[in-house]
Amino acid sequence: MVRPTTLCLLGVLALQAAAEIPLSFPADERSAEDPPIVAAMRDQIAGREYASVASQAERLVADIEGRTDRYDRTLVEPLTLLGDARLGLEQHQAALDAYDRAKHVTRIAEGPQSLEQLRLLYREAVALDALGDRAGANERHEFAYSLRRREHGEGNLELLPAINDLIAWYRHHYKFRPAQILYESALDILRENYEPDDPRIIGALRGYVDTFRQRRFGTREVGRGGFRAWPPGANRDPPWYKSRSYSRGKKALIEILDLIEDKTSSTDADVAAACLELADWHLLYDESGLAMRYYRRAWSLLQSDQAALEAEFGVPTPLYVPRPDRRTKAVDADAPPDGVVVLALTITHRGHVVGRKTLRAEPHNIMEFKVRKAAKRAVYRPAFADADPVRWKGFELEYRYEYLDDGRVAWR
């Protein structure tokens, strides 16, 4: 399915910690010069009438070629729509062929560095990704970014949408260091053009921190990554570079807290949220003393709102719940295609798991051991009572999974 999307603000990424990033392309702008048949086909694409559009586009391409030649500029729109229709029909190689030809005609008419080819580059990336050629898709994304960077110039506010698009691509494929490089560039631009407490700066800082968190504590899906990536124009890290995830994330979260505190419109809830982010960060890295300082401050700020207090501190909050090893032993042919393991955990006042009791395991004894082993490494924000962390017994944790043909499991 072709899913047009708009260029979102950098701050949105910060709120999508491990969320799926839609790998689509910016929606085309309608032109008053478009022939009625082209406008109608665009509407049909939006309505998912892919087969009808494909046949119409093929006829239109043949008609234009018969009247002119294979490189006529008016071929670009029908070829693009033909690619969109084929992409909707999941004919990915055929879609790629149509896009490539449209791009070739565009380059002949507008030049090899023309921005007119951007929409085709993003479409090609979608088709290549669907074909499993993620390196090829990455090349299209990075080339598109280099064109936009060349057009707007380094450090230009108008470059932010291009930075945002490439960040989305990198994060979807777990390329966290390249994404961090882009976040740093974006923050330089934002600080140059906006007031320090602008929500766009805070949003970009949160996204930057989240790349460190996902790199260290995130889960990864099969079928992503597997290619080299680096933002065009960015210097490579020197051999002595170290990630220093804890200190870099801490510094950014302290900056967020300071910005929110200095903002006159900030509420106690806003400040408490920033304190909780910083406290959770410390706890993930086993700095429980610093974590408790900020948890208690958040508790104090939320005292007048019992509902918020209960939501944040009433029960343990998962911060890191690792997935078990995907490999499994042979499963009986009569076994169900999926399974579930439910545990009752005992969580200390420092957020560590010290007790695990199996409440349910179906099929019996297939994944139970691995689930129990993984659960031991989980980290939780502890529950609080009267501003103090408390031990919690009986916290339920459920793992659901299904068996794959290659002998592994996929976690839900």
C-alpha angles and dihedrals in degrees: 000000000000109000115187114207136185126236104267128207119266089245092066090065090057090061093049099069100170098353124138111265110217107240098214138116134255114276115259117249114237117242127211087222094061113114113245091249091057092049090048092051090050089055090049091052088053087051091049093242089146101154092052092049092048093056093044092048093049091052092047092050091050091048094051092046090051092053098039128359142284094275101051112138092229089068092073098080097045091046091049091050090047088055091048091051093048090047089053089051089051091243090138101169091047089049090051090052091053093047092047092053092047089051091050092053090047092052092049090051101037106020134261094280096047118137088218088083094058096093089050093050091054091047091050089051091056092050093045092048090052089051090053094250095127093159089058091047090050090052089055093049094048093045090050089051092049090053092051091045090051090050098048103026132232114303095016118142089226089063092067096090090053091049090049093051093051092046089055091052094046094047092049088058097040095250092147101160093053088047090052091053089055093046089054090052091047092050091052090053094045094049090050094053107031141048115271094251095049110136090231090064092047091047092051091049090053091050090049091052091047092059089061091047094048092046091055104028107017130108123237132217125219116253100042132102120007097138139086117256138179131158112259111253095018121122117243118249113263118247092257094054115128124192097224090189096177097051096041092048092046092051092051093046091050088052090052091051092048092049093049092047091051093049109097093210094055117116129212087258091056092051091044091053090053090048090051091051091053093044092050089050092054092047093051088057093046095253092134096161093060090040093056091051091060094038090057091048091052089048090053092049092050098045093104091055108061094180092056091043091053092046094053102034108015096093134006114286118215113238100166124012109170121211117238123247110291095222119095139177122258113297123218113255090236093053118111117263093246141027147200137212121192121191134187108219133202109214122194126225086260094056099255125134112238102159133043125182121181112231097172137003121176119204091030118248096351102109101358096102094049092046092051091047093051093045090058089066094052120118123211135185099241124238115256134216121187091351093306128105115246137198114256125205126193101024106164120228120184127197119190123187144164131215120249127210092247092063096260132107132239116218119222 
